[in-house]
Short mmCIF file of C-alpha atoms in Angstrom, two decimals:
data_model
loop_
_atom_site.label_atom_id
_atom_site.label_comp_id
_atom_site.label_asym_id
_atom_site.label_seq_id
_atom_site.Cartn_x
_atom_site.Cartn_y
_atom_site.Cartn_z
CA MET A 1104 -36.55 12.63 -8.98
CA VAL A 1105 -32.75 13.38 -9.28
CA VAL A 1106 -32.19 14.89 -6.06
CA LYS A 1107 -33.97 12.29 -4.18
CA TYR A 1108 -32.09 9.44 -5.88
CA LEU A 1109 -28.30 11.16 -4.84
CA GLN A 1110 -29.86 11.60 -1.26
CA ALA A 1111 -30.65 8.22 -1.17
CA ILE A 1112 -27.28 7.21 -3.10
CA PHE A 1113 -25.40 9.46 -0.47
CA LEU A 1114 -26.88 7.65 2.40
CA LEU A 1115 -26.15 4.33 1.57
CA SER A 1116 -22.26 5.31 0.99
CA LEU A 1117 -22.23 6.73 4.73
CA LEU A 1118 -23.79 3.31 5.55
CA SER A 1119 -21.15 1.32 3.46
CA PHE A 1120 -18.15 3.14 5.39
CA GLY A 1121 -19.28 2.20 8.81
CA VAL A 1122 -17.34 -1.11 10.26
CA ILE A 1123 -18.32 -4.30 8.86
CA SER A 1124 -18.08 -7.39 11.11
CA TYR A 1125 -18.39 -10.88 9.53
CA SER A 1126 -19.14 -14.01 11.12
CA PHE A 1127 -16.54 -16.68 10.29
CA PRO A 1128 -16.08 -19.02 8.85
CA LEU A 1129 -16.22 -17.52 5.00
CA SER A 1130 -17.05 -20.00 2.79
CA THR A 1131 -17.70 -19.50 -0.99
CA GLN A 1132 -20.88 -19.00 -3.27
CA GLY A 1133 -20.29 -19.20 -7.03
CA LYS A 1134 -17.88 -17.05 -7.53
CA TRP A 1135 -17.97 -15.42 -4.44
CA ILE A 1136 -16.47 -15.27 -1.22
CA ILE A 1137 -19.52 -14.81 1.40
CA ASP A 1138 -20.06 -14.86 4.80
CA SER A 1139 -22.78 -17.82 5.04
CA ALA A 1140 -23.46 -16.98 8.54
CA SER A 1141 -25.26 -13.85 7.88
CA GLY A 1142 -27.04 -14.99 5.17
CA GLY A 1143 -24.52 -14.80 2.61
CA GLN A 1144 -22.58 -11.72 2.64
CA ARG A 1145 -20.24 -10.98 0.22
CA VAL A 1146 -17.02 -10.57 1.68
CA LYS A 1147 -14.36 -9.01 -0.46
CA LEU A 1148 -10.62 -9.63 0.58
CA ALA A 1149 -8.36 -6.48 0.05
CA CYS A 1150 -4.99 -7.12 1.59
CA THR A 1151 -1.59 -6.42 1.60
CA CYS A 1152 1.25 -9.34 1.65
CA TRP A 1153 3.44 -9.21 5.03
CA ALA A 1154 6.28 -11.20 3.97
CA SER A 1155 7.43 -13.58 7.20
CA HIS A 1156 9.36 -16.11 4.79
CA LEU A 1157 12.67 -15.12 4.51
CA GLN A 1158 16.16 -16.08 6.52
CA PRO A 1159 15.24 -14.59 9.45
CA MET A 1160 11.65 -16.53 9.57
CA LEU A 1161 10.09 -13.17 11.18
CA ALA A 1162 7.81 -10.79 9.79
CA GLU A 1163 9.64 -8.09 8.42
CA GLY A 1164 10.07 -4.59 10.24
CA LEU A 1165 9.72 -5.51 13.58
CA HIS A 1166 13.03 -3.77 14.17
CA LYS A 1167 11.48 -0.62 13.06
CA GLN A 1168 8.14 -0.14 14.59
CA PRO A 1169 6.34 -2.03 17.10
CA LEU A 1170 4.17 -4.95 16.20
CA LYS A 1171 0.78 -3.09 17.04
CA ASP A 1172 1.86 0.24 15.37
CA ILE A 1173 2.30 -1.57 11.91
CA VAL A 1174 -0.70 -3.59 11.95
CA ALA A 1175 -2.50 0.06 13.11
CA LYS A 1176 -1.35 1.19 9.65
CA VAL A 1177 -2.79 -1.51 7.72
CA VAL A 1178 -6.19 -0.77 9.23
CA GLN A 1179 -5.65 2.91 8.72
CA GLN A 1180 -5.18 2.19 4.79
CA ARG A 1181 -8.56 0.82 4.95
CA PHE A 1182 -6.86 -3.09 4.14
CA ASN A 1183 -9.28 -5.84 5.65
CA CYS A 1184 -6.67 -8.49 5.87
CA VAL A 1185 -3.10 -9.50 5.30
CA ARG A 1186 -1.62 -12.49 3.21
CA LEU A 1187 1.36 -13.53 5.99
CA THR A 1188 3.98 -16.04 4.03
CA TRP A 1189 5.36 -18.18 5.94
CA ALA A 1190 8.36 -21.14 5.22
CA THR A 1191 7.91 -24.66 5.60
CA TYR A 1192 10.75 -25.22 7.32
CA MET A 1193 9.91 -22.67 9.84
CA PHE A 1194 7.44 -25.38 11.08
CA THR A 1195 9.30 -28.67 10.27
CA ARG A 1196 13.02 -27.53 10.88
CA PHE A 1197 13.25 -24.51 12.97
CA ASN A 1198 10.57 -24.84 14.95
CA GLN A 1199 12.15 -25.10 18.35
CA SER A 1200 14.57 -22.23 17.04
CA THR A 1201 14.18 -18.86 18.98
CA VAL A 1202 14.25 -15.45 17.34
CA THR A 1203 17.32 -14.42 18.90
CA GLN A 1204 19.29 -17.89 18.00
CA THR A 1205 18.55 -16.97 14.37
CA LEU A 1206 19.42 -13.31 14.32
CA ASP A 1207 22.86 -14.26 15.97
CA SER A 1208 23.36 -17.22 13.50
CA LEU A 1209 22.84 -14.78 10.83
CA LYS A 1210 25.06 -11.72 12.53
CA LEU A 1211 22.05 -9.34 12.40
CA THR A 1212 23.10 -7.39 15.51
CA GLU A 1213 21.17 -4.36 14.70
CA THR A 1214 18.05 -5.71 13.63
CA LYS A 1215 18.47 -7.66 17.09
CA GLN A 1216 19.30 -4.21 19.45
CA GLY A 1217 15.92 -2.77 17.08
CA ILE A 1218 13.44 -5.74 17.78
CA ALA A 1219 15.05 -5.53 21.92
CA LYS A 1220 13.97 -1.62 21.79
CA ASN A 1221 10.37 -2.27 19.62
CA ASN A 1222 9.22 -5.98 20.13
CA PRO A 1223 11.52 -7.21 22.89
CA ALA A 1224 8.84 -9.89 23.95
CA LEU A 1225 9.61 -11.55 20.49
CA LEU A 1226 13.27 -12.23 20.94
CA ASN A 1227 13.07 -15.37 23.57
CA MET A 1228 9.70 -16.61 21.56
CA THR A 1229 10.30 -19.13 18.67
CA HIS A 1230 9.67 -18.69 15.19
CA VAL A 1231 6.23 -20.44 15.40
CA GLN A 1232 5.52 -18.39 18.25
CA ALA A 1233 6.75 -14.87 16.80
CA TYR A 1234 4.66 -15.87 13.61
CA GLU A 1235 1.74 -16.62 16.15
CA ALA A 1236 1.94 -13.33 17.78
CA VAL A 1237 1.82 -11.15 14.48
CA VAL A 1238 -1.41 -13.41 13.78
CA ASP A 1239 -2.82 -12.64 16.92
CA GLU A 1240 -2.27 -8.56 16.63
CA LEU A 1241 -3.74 -8.79 13.56
CA GLY A 1242 -7.02 -10.49 14.53
CA ARG A 1243 -7.08 -8.08 17.93
CA GLN A 1244 -7.10 -4.95 15.16
CA GLY A 1245 -9.98 -6.89 13.10
CA LEU A 1246 -7.94 -7.86 10.26
CA MET A 1247 -8.45 -11.34 8.65
CA VAL A 1248 -5.39 -13.43 7.74
CA VAL A 1249 -4.66 -15.52 4.66
CA LEU A 1250 -1.46 -17.79 5.58
CA ASP A 1251 0.63 -18.11 2.26
CA ASN A 1252 3.22 -21.00 2.14
CA HIS A 1253 5.77 -18.91 -0.03
CA VAL A 1254 9.04 -21.44 -0.07
CA SER A 1255 10.44 -24.26 1.75
CA ASN A 1256 13.97 -23.09 2.60
CA PRO A 1257 13.64 -19.88 3.91
CA LYS A 1258 14.91 -17.25 1.24
CA TRP A 1259 13.77 -14.55 -1.24
CA CYS A 1260 11.71 -16.02 -3.68
CA CYS A 1261 11.46 -16.72 -6.74
CA ALA A 1262 14.09 -18.03 -9.58
CA ASP A 1263 13.27 -20.80 -11.89
CA ASN A 1264 16.23 -22.92 -10.09
CA ASP A 1265 16.15 -21.74 -6.71
CA GLY A 1266 15.01 -25.16 -5.47
CA ASN A 1267 11.75 -24.06 -4.41
CA GLY A 1268 9.85 -23.79 -7.40
CA PHE A 1269 8.24 -27.20 -7.65
CA PHE A 1270 7.12 -30.55 -6.23
CA GLY A 1271 10.87 -32.71 -6.12
CA ASP A 1272 13.33 -29.95 -6.38
CA THR A 1273 16.16 -29.87 -4.18
CA ASP A 1274 13.93 -27.56 -1.30
CA PHE A 1275 11.03 -28.69 -2.07
CA ASP A 1276 10.25 -32.30 -0.87
CA PRO A 1277 6.25 -33.19 -1.52
CA GLN A 1278 6.06 -34.95 1.89
CA GLU A 1279 7.74 -32.42 4.29
CA TRP A 1280 5.48 -29.59 2.37
CA GLU A 1281 2.22 -31.43 3.47
CA ARG A 1282 3.74 -32.09 7.29
CA GLY A 1283 4.34 -28.17 7.25
CA LEU A 1284 0.51 -27.59 5.81
CA VAL A 1285 -0.88 -30.09 8.63
CA ASP A 1286 1.66 -28.36 11.11
CA VAL A 1287 0.21 -24.74 10.36
CA ALA A 1288 -3.50 -25.73 9.76
CA GLN A 1289 -3.51 -27.46 13.37
CA GLN A 1290 -1.69 -24.48 14.84
CA PHE A 1291 -4.11 -22.00 13.78
CA THR A 1292 -7.69 -24.13 13.84
CA ASN A 1293 -9.10 -22.11 16.76
CA LYS A 1294 -8.20 -18.86 15.43
CA THR A 1295 -11.24 -17.04 13.73
CA GLN A 1296 -9.24 -14.49 11.96
CA VAL A 1297 -7.32 -17.17 9.99
CA VAL A 1298 -9.73 -17.30 6.96
CA ALA A 1299 -7.70 -18.84 4.44
CA MET A 1300 -4.76 -21.04 3.72
CA SER A 1301 -2.62 -20.67 0.57
CA LEU A 1302 -1.09 -23.92 -0.42
CA ARG A 1303 2.01 -22.67 -2.62
CA ASN A 1304 3.27 -19.75 -3.93
CA GLU A 1305 4.23 -19.41 -7.51
CA LEU A 1306 5.03 -23.18 -8.63
CA ARG A 1307 7.45 -22.48 -11.28
CA GLY A 1308 10.69 -24.32 -13.01
CA PRO A 1309 11.37 -26.78 -15.41
CA ARG A 1310 10.16 -29.66 -13.22
CA GLN A 1311 6.44 -28.11 -13.44
CA ASN A 1312 3.83 -30.44 -15.00
CA PRO A 1313 0.21 -30.26 -14.58
CA SER A 1314 0.17 -34.21 -13.83
CA ASP A 1315 2.40 -33.55 -10.61
CA TRP A 1316 0.12 -30.43 -9.87
CA TYR A 1317 -3.22 -32.17 -9.68
CA LYS A 1318 -1.54 -35.09 -7.57
CA TYR A 1319 -0.04 -32.64 -5.01
CA ILE A 1320 -2.23 -30.07 -4.76
CA SER A 1321 -5.33 -32.23 -4.38
CA GLU A 1322 -3.56 -34.35 -1.47
CA GLY A 1323 -2.76 -30.79 0.23
CA ALA A 1324 -6.01 -29.27 -0.13
CA LYS A 1325 -7.61 -32.71 1.25
CA LEU A 1326 -5.23 -32.56 4.19
CA VAL A 1327 -5.90 -29.07 4.92
CA HIS A 1328 -9.57 -29.06 4.64
CA GLY A 1329 -9.36 -32.31 6.81
CA VAL A 1330 -7.29 -30.44 9.73
CA ASN A 1331 -9.16 -27.02 9.46
CA PRO A 1332 -12.11 -27.48 7.60
CA ASP A 1333 -13.22 -23.82 8.35
CA VAL A 1334 -10.40 -21.73 6.24
CA LEU A 1335 -10.97 -21.35 2.82
CA VAL A 1336 -7.93 -23.39 0.46
CA VAL A 1337 -6.72 -21.08 -1.56
CA VAL A 1338 -4.83 -23.10 -4.78
CA SER A 1339 -2.64 -21.08 -7.69
CA GLY A 1340 -1.37 -22.97 -10.97
CA LEU A 1341 1.95 -23.02 -12.51
CA SER A 1342 4.09 -20.74 -14.52
CA TYR A 1343 4.70 -18.28 -11.30
CA GLY A 1344 1.01 -18.53 -10.39
CA THR A 1345 -0.37 -16.88 -13.50
CA ASP A 1346 -1.70 -20.11 -15.37
CA LEU A 1347 -4.60 -22.13 -14.51
CA SER A 1348 -5.65 -22.88 -17.92
CA PHE A 1349 -5.41 -26.46 -17.65
CA LEU A 1350 -8.36 -26.63 -15.82
CA LYS A 1351 -10.33 -26.15 -18.68
CA ASN A 1352 -9.55 -29.63 -19.72
CA GLN A 1353 -9.66 -31.42 -16.07
CA PRO A 1354 -10.85 -29.83 -13.01
CA LEU A 1355 -9.30 -30.25 -9.53
CA GLY A 1356 -11.84 -32.79 -8.75
CA VAL A 1357 -11.68 -32.53 -5.34
CA ASN A 1358 -14.74 -31.63 -2.64
CA LEU A 1359 -14.02 -29.24 -0.19
CA ASP A 1360 -17.36 -28.11 0.71
CA ASN A 1361 -17.35 -24.50 -0.81
CA LYS A 1362 -14.08 -23.78 0.67
CA LEU A 1363 -12.13 -23.53 -2.57
CA VAL A 1364 -10.70 -20.32 -3.73
CA TYR A 1365 -8.15 -20.04 -6.98
CA GLU A 1366 -5.55 -17.42 -7.01
CA SER A 1367 -3.08 -15.66 -9.81
CA HIS A 1368 -0.38 -13.23 -9.75
CA TRP A 1369 -0.29 -10.21 -11.90
CA TYR A 1370 2.83 -7.82 -12.65
CA SER A 1371 3.61 -5.34 -15.57
CA TRP A 1372 6.24 -7.75 -16.62
CA THR A 1373 3.90 -10.83 -16.56
CA ILE A 1374 2.87 -10.03 -19.86
CA VAL A 1375 5.37 -8.30 -22.28
CA ASN A 1376 4.84 -6.39 -24.95
CA LYS A 1377 0.69 -6.33 -24.62
CA ASP A 1378 -1.54 -3.07 -24.89
CA CYS A 1379 -4.02 -3.26 -21.73
CA ALA A 1380 -6.81 -5.24 -23.75
CA GLU A 1381 -4.61 -7.95 -24.73
CA SER A 1382 -3.13 -7.99 -21.21
CA LYS A 1383 -6.81 -8.43 -19.76
CA GLN A 1384 -7.01 -11.15 -22.46
CA VAL A 1385 -4.41 -13.11 -21.61
CA VAL A 1386 -5.27 -12.81 -17.81
CA TYR A 1387 -8.73 -13.95 -18.16
CA ASP A 1388 -7.92 -16.98 -20.76
CA HIS A 1389 -5.01 -17.99 -17.92
CA SER A 1390 -6.91 -17.39 -14.61
CA GLY A 1391 -9.95 -15.11 -14.86
CA PHE A 1392 -11.98 -17.83 -16.87
CA VAL A 1393 -12.33 -19.50 -13.09
CA MET A 1394 -15.01 -16.89 -12.24
CA ASP A 1395 -17.42 -17.92 -15.24
CA GLY A 1396 -19.19 -20.94 -16.65
CA ASP A 1397 -21.28 -23.37 -15.27
CA ASN A 1398 -19.14 -24.10 -12.09
CA PRO A 1399 -17.55 -20.62 -11.34
CA VAL A 1400 -15.16 -20.51 -8.46
CA PRO A 1401 -13.97 -17.50 -6.98
CA LEU A 1402 -10.53 -15.84 -7.98
CA PHE A 1403 -8.05 -14.25 -5.68
CA LEU A 1404 -5.18 -12.14 -7.07
CA GLY A 1405 -2.99 -12.88 -4.31
CA GLU A 1406 0.25 -10.63 -5.98
CA PHE A 1407 0.00 -7.65 -7.72
CA GLY A 1408 2.02 -4.24 -7.11
CA ILE A 1409 4.08 -1.12 -8.86
CA ASP A 1410 7.24 0.72 -8.10
CA GLN A 1411 5.65 3.02 -5.34
CA ARG A 1412 8.06 5.78 -6.37
CA GLY A 1413 5.91 6.45 -9.53
CA THR A 1414 8.89 6.44 -12.01
CA SER A 1415 8.14 3.25 -14.07
CA GLU A 1416 6.15 4.00 -17.17
CA ALA A 1417 5.47 0.13 -17.54
CA ASP A 1418 4.15 0.07 -14.00
CA ASN A 1419 1.84 3.12 -13.85
CA LYS A 1420 0.15 1.77 -17.23
CA PHE A 1421 0.08 -1.52 -16.05
CA PHE A 1422 -1.47 -0.31 -12.65
CA ASN A 1423 -4.45 1.67 -14.62
CA CYS A 1424 -5.29 -1.56 -16.59
CA PHE A 1425 -5.08 -3.73 -12.98
CA MET A 1426 -7.80 -0.88 -11.99
CA GLU A 1427 -9.81 -1.49 -14.92
CA TYR A 1428 -9.62 -5.05 -14.75
CA ALA A 1429 -10.36 -5.42 -10.63
CA ALA A 1430 -13.20 -2.73 -10.80
CA GLN A 1431 -14.83 -4.89 -13.76
CA TYR A 1432 -14.50 -8.48 -12.02
CA ASP A 1433 -14.74 -7.32 -8.79
CA PHE A 1434 -12.16 -10.23 -7.40
CA GLY A 1435 -10.42 -10.49 -4.25
CA TRP A 1436 -6.73 -8.80 -4.12
CA SER A 1437 -3.79 -8.87 -2.19
CA LEU A 1438 -1.31 -5.77 -2.92
CA TRP A 1439 2.68 -6.77 -2.86
CA ALA A 1440 3.78 -5.75 -0.44
CA LEU A 1441 3.45 -4.05 2.97
CA GLN A 1442 7.38 -4.07 3.93
CA GLY A 1443 9.27 -1.10 3.25
CA SER A 1444 12.21 -3.10 3.90
CA TYR A 1445 13.87 -6.09 4.83
CA TYR A 1446 16.33 -7.34 7.27
CA LEU A 1447 18.31 -9.49 4.79
CA ARG A 1448 17.40 -10.27 1.24
CA GLU A 1449 19.73 -12.01 -0.81
CA GLY A 1450 22.67 -11.19 1.09
CA GLN A 1451 22.26 -7.24 1.53
CA LEU A 1452 20.93 -5.83 5.07
CA GLU A 1453 18.31 -3.43 5.16
CA HIS A 1454 17.06 -4.08 1.53
CA GLU A 1455 14.87 -1.04 0.29
CA GLU A 1456 11.36 -2.68 -1.18
CA VAL A 1457 10.37 -0.01 -3.56
CA PHE A 1458 7.18 -1.90 -4.24
CA GLY A 1459 6.57 -1.66 -0.43
CA LEU A 1460 3.32 0.33 0.95
CA LEU A 1461 5.70 1.73 3.62
CA ASN A 1462 9.02 3.55 3.34
CA ALA A 1463 12.50 2.21 4.43
CA ASN A 1464 11.86 3.37 7.97
CA TRP A 1465 8.46 1.82 8.36
CA ASP A 1466 6.77 5.02 9.61
CA THR A 1467 5.26 6.53 6.67
CA ILE A 1468 3.14 5.68 3.70
CA ARG A 1469 5.71 5.84 0.25
CA ASN A 1470 2.68 6.54 -2.12
CA PRO A 1471 -0.44 8.23 -0.42
CA GLU A 1472 -1.80 8.64 -4.01
CA PHE A 1473 -1.66 5.30 -5.04
CA ILE A 1474 -3.02 3.99 -1.63
CA LYS A 1475 -6.29 7.05 -2.47
CA ARG A 1476 -6.56 5.04 -6.03
CA LEU A 1477 -6.46 1.72 -4.91
CA GLN A 1478 -8.90 2.40 -2.24
CA SER A 1479 -11.55 3.38 -4.53
CA LEU A 1480 -12.08 0.02 -5.75
CA GLU A 1481 -14.08 -0.45 -2.40
CA LYS A 1482 -16.89 1.24 -4.29
CA PHE A 1483 -17.08 -1.50 -6.99
CA GLY A 1484 -19.64 -4.15 -5.31
CA GLN A 1485 -21.09 -6.88 -6.67
CA GLY A 1486 -22.64 -10.24 -4.78
CA PRO A 1487 -24.72 -13.07 -5.02
CA SER A 1488 -27.54 -12.18 -3.20
CA SER A 1489 -28.25 -8.61 -3.64
CA LYS A 1490 -31.57 -7.51 -4.99
CA LEU A 1491 -30.66 -3.82 -6.23
CA LEU A 1492 -30.84 -3.61 -10.00
CA SER A 1493 -27.83 -4.23 -11.57
CA SER A 1494 -26.27 -0.98 -12.99
CA SER A 1495 -22.68 0.86 -13.48
CA LEU A 1496 -20.25 3.05 -11.89
CA MET A 1497 -18.38 4.77 -14.44
CA TYR A 1498 -14.61 5.49 -13.67
CA HIS A 1499 -11.45 7.05 -14.55
CA PRO A 1500 -8.61 4.63 -13.59
CA ASP A 1501 -5.53 7.09 -14.45
CA SER A 1502 -6.55 9.32 -11.62
CA GLY A 1503 -9.06 6.78 -9.64
CA SER A 1504 -12.18 9.04 -9.93
CA CYS A 1505 -15.69 8.05 -10.31
CA VAL A 1506 -17.72 10.18 -12.47
CA GLN A 1507 -20.50 12.30 -10.73
CA TYR A 1508 -23.09 14.35 -11.51
CA SER A 1509 -24.08 17.93 -10.92
CA THR A 1510 -27.32 18.80 -10.50
CA GLN A 1511 -26.40 22.81 -10.71
CA THR A 1512 -24.88 22.48 -13.98
CA HIS A 1513 -26.50 19.29 -15.14
CA GLY A 1514 -22.80 18.19 -16.35
CA ILE A 1515 -20.36 15.34 -15.02
CA TYR A 1516 -17.24 15.81 -13.08
CA ALA A 1517 -14.50 12.90 -11.60
CA ASP A 1518 -14.52 12.83 -7.80
CA SER A 1519 -11.69 11.54 -6.27
CA SER A 1520 -12.88 10.65 -3.11
CA CYS A 1521 -15.99 8.34 -5.19
CA LEU A 1522 -17.86 8.86 -2.07
CA THR A 1523 -21.15 9.33 -3.78
CA PRO A 1524 -20.57 7.41 -6.91
CA ILE A 1525 -23.89 7.84 -9.13
CA ARG A 1526 -24.85 4.98 -11.33
CA TRP A 1527 -25.39 4.62 -14.96
CA ILE A 1528 -27.27 2.37 -17.44
CA HIS A 1529 -25.48 1.25 -20.62
CA ASP A 1530 -27.63 -1.57 -22.14
CA ARG A 1531 -24.80 -2.39 -25.12
CA ASP A 1532 -23.00 -0.50 -27.40
CA GLY A 1533 -24.51 2.29 -29.21
CA ALA A 1534 -27.00 2.81 -26.24
CA PRO A 1535 -27.63 5.78 -24.34
CA LEU A 1536 -25.71 6.48 -21.27
CA ARG A 1537 -28.88 6.37 -18.78
CA LEU A 1538 -28.88 8.09 -15.19
CA MET A 1539 -29.95 5.09 -13.59
CA GLU A 1540 -33.62 6.02 -12.36
CA THR A 1541 -34.03 9.02 -14.16
CA ASN A 1542 -34.87 10.00 -18.18
CA LEU A 1543 -31.63 12.12 -18.44
CA CYS A 1544 -28.91 11.00 -20.56
CA LEU A 1545 -25.24 11.80 -21.22
CA LYS A 1546 -25.14 14.21 -24.36
CA VAL A 1547 -21.86 15.42 -26.20
CA VAL A 1548 -22.22 19.11 -27.03
CA GLY A 1549 -18.69 19.72 -28.72
CA ASP A 1550 -15.13 18.83 -29.08
CA GLY A 1551 -13.26 20.74 -26.19
CA LEU A 1552 -16.73 21.14 -24.38
CA ALA A 1553 -18.14 19.29 -21.41
CA PRO A 1554 -20.74 16.80 -22.16
CA LYS A 1555 -24.17 17.25 -20.59
CA VAL A 1556 -26.99 15.16 -18.83
CA SER A 1557 -30.34 15.66 -20.87
CA PRO A 1558 -33.43 14.52 -21.68
CA ASP A 1559 -32.29 13.82 -24.98
CA CYS A 1560 -31.81 10.01 -24.94
CA SER A 1561 -31.92 9.29 -29.01
CA SER A 1562 -29.76 11.44 -31.06
CA GLN A 1563 -26.73 10.45 -31.96
CA GLN A 1564 -24.72 12.72 -29.57
CA SER A 1565 -26.42 10.64 -26.85
CA LEU A 1566 -25.44 7.11 -28.23
CA TRP A 1567 -22.15 5.83 -26.84
CA TYR A 1568 -19.55 3.31 -27.83
CA SER A 1569 -16.29 1.52 -26.88
CA VAL A 1570 -14.19 2.71 -29.85
CA SER A 1571 -10.88 1.58 -28.87
CA GLY A 1572 -9.13 -1.91 -29.03
CA SER A 1573 -8.68 -1.53 -25.00
CA LYS A 1574 -12.29 -1.37 -24.96
CA LEU A 1575 -11.92 1.97 -22.61
CA GLN A 1576 -12.71 4.81 -24.43
CA LEU A 1577 -16.30 5.85 -24.48
CA ALA A 1578 -17.35 7.92 -27.36
CA ALA A 1579 -20.52 9.33 -28.89
CA LYS A 1580 -20.67 11.41 -32.06
CA ASP A 1581 -20.93 15.39 -32.71
CA SER A 1582 -23.50 16.88 -34.73
CA ASN A 1583 -20.75 16.40 -37.76
CA GLY A 1584 -20.94 12.49 -37.17
CA GLN A 1585 -17.37 12.72 -35.91
CA TYR A 1586 -16.46 10.55 -32.66
CA LEU A 1587 -15.87 12.62 -29.23
CA CYS A 1588 -14.18 10.54 -26.51
CA LEU A 1589 -14.83 11.08 -22.85
CA ASP A 1590 -11.23 13.41 -21.44
CA LYS A 1591 -9.66 13.95 -18.68
CA THR A 1592 -6.82 16.32 -18.96
CA SER A 1593 -6.10 18.30 -16.15
CA SER A 1594 -5.57 18.25 -12.55
CA ASN A 1595 -8.72 19.42 -11.61
CA SER A 1596 -12.11 17.49 -11.63
CA GLN A 1597 -13.57 18.81 -15.19
CA ILE A 1598 -14.33 16.02 -17.85
CA LEU A 1599 -14.95 17.34 -21.71
CA THR A 1600 -15.10 15.31 -24.78
CA ARG A 1601 -12.41 15.51 -27.19
CA LYS A 1602 -11.22 13.68 -30.36
CA CYS A 1603 -10.50 10.18 -29.81
CA ILE A 1604 -6.67 9.20 -29.80
CA CYS A 1605 -4.92 6.05 -30.41
CA ILE A 1606 -8.03 4.14 -30.99
CA ASN A 1607 -6.76 2.06 -33.69
CA ASP A 1608 -3.53 0.92 -31.65
CA ASP A 1609 -2.86 1.55 -27.71
CA SER A 1610 0.19 -0.17 -27.66
CA GLY A 1611 2.33 1.72 -30.37
CA CYS A 1612 0.60 5.12 -30.23
CA LEU A 1613 3.02 8.06 -29.38
CA ASP A 1614 0.35 9.87 -27.44
CA ASP A 1615 -1.23 8.49 -23.90
CA PRO A 1616 -4.62 7.20 -24.37
CA GLN A 1617 -5.05 7.01 -20.24
CA ARG A 1618 -6.79 10.00 -19.97
CA GLN A 1619 -9.45 9.17 -22.26
CA TRP A 1620 -9.93 5.34 -19.99
CA PHE A 1621 -13.20 5.86 -18.47
CA MET A 1622 -14.94 2.47 -17.97
CA LEU A 1623 -18.21 1.34 -16.79
CA SER A 1624 -17.95 -1.16 -14.22
CA PRO A 1625 -21.32 -3.53 -13.05
CA LYS A 1626 -22.45 -2.99 -9.59
CA ASN A 1627 -25.29 -4.39 -7.59
CA LEU A 1628 -24.49 -3.79 -4.03
CA SER A 1629 -25.19 -0.42 -2.12
#
């Protein structure tokens, strides 16, 4: 039975790697984004952000590589969409300015020479035409596009007092913002690859308040929906896009015909001095809650990211926490960022973006291991119309591995490819961890030894608990009544059970518990 089950799962996994084609436009159903034309197939946005909102008002990197080659790199890394930023003034004030005129005004001579070499046709285009050319190439290579209104005045974002933070700020006239939304909605009405428009990035600053948020966001949402009823309307909250908690008291109250999506952002500095469990709770309380309740709405994590050099301990721990949360709640997301460098950022030429997917020359992936781990999120699939039994995948965030079962050793191991993820059933804390559609359960053998999958599903060695504040350490008692946690300590695939560490205080513990972080992520799609 086990062998037949594994063969079936392997076949489903192979099928899931085929090219997926959606019938646009997209809609929402509860907390899910769906392709309604195909009977409600779940569509999960897995995007990267491509900046086009800074002073040159041009998608970054086009002086380094041909446009088609940059887009091809996005496709090769298995993203299915791009969050492409834009500045309001690009469409309301500089819509007739050419790329050459702006580069000359900024004295970006070498940038202009690079574009002449790699993308010469763009130089004589207006900024709107050049932006559209990027959107067209993204669509040509099968990527969906989320158009993100990042700022009004083209510049680096964000600060409390940069003039772009909230309605009524120096560079944030609500009426001009609305004109920009209408212009962009009209410009891309007939481009089916444009599946969503995000109304505004990271509202913030001393002027921010819920009352004006409801007023202007409602107006902007209705304008976009009226001009282009096919696109999803993506709405973020206050405090740099982290806070939607005021919706608990008063919903947005706008009928967008199943097109509303909420947006949140999350970085390591978003929540200070919190361990993973507390951080996840804060994120849920401020934005994640929109996916639950009587009237759930999809959540799109429009920005998250880490220093791709791998040298930041805070970022690395944050990423493990993010991976667990993203696998559990299975929301769409967008990685900040694609760009490895900027033409001009805050007065600095060729500013390197260490959060960038690509290196500074735009020809190499900066951190292949990071992308490999991120791609593992593809395996965590939930949806509204599945007829499959709800089960879980067991996941090790620190290595980006799925826990698999060996029919030869009757043990478990970590598979970084997650190619044939095994499903588990765990009904509650203190229940056995059962291999789906079998009578086999995971059992502790001893400290420093590999656990086994066996028919024993009733002894204390087969009853598994979440034993830490993070809810990420899975443990069962050995024959002496001592909790032993699943543990992956080496660079190979071996999983052992060892004495649980840091289970009382993840944040203050001197040891690193992340090697013992294992999670059970719900899955009801193949």
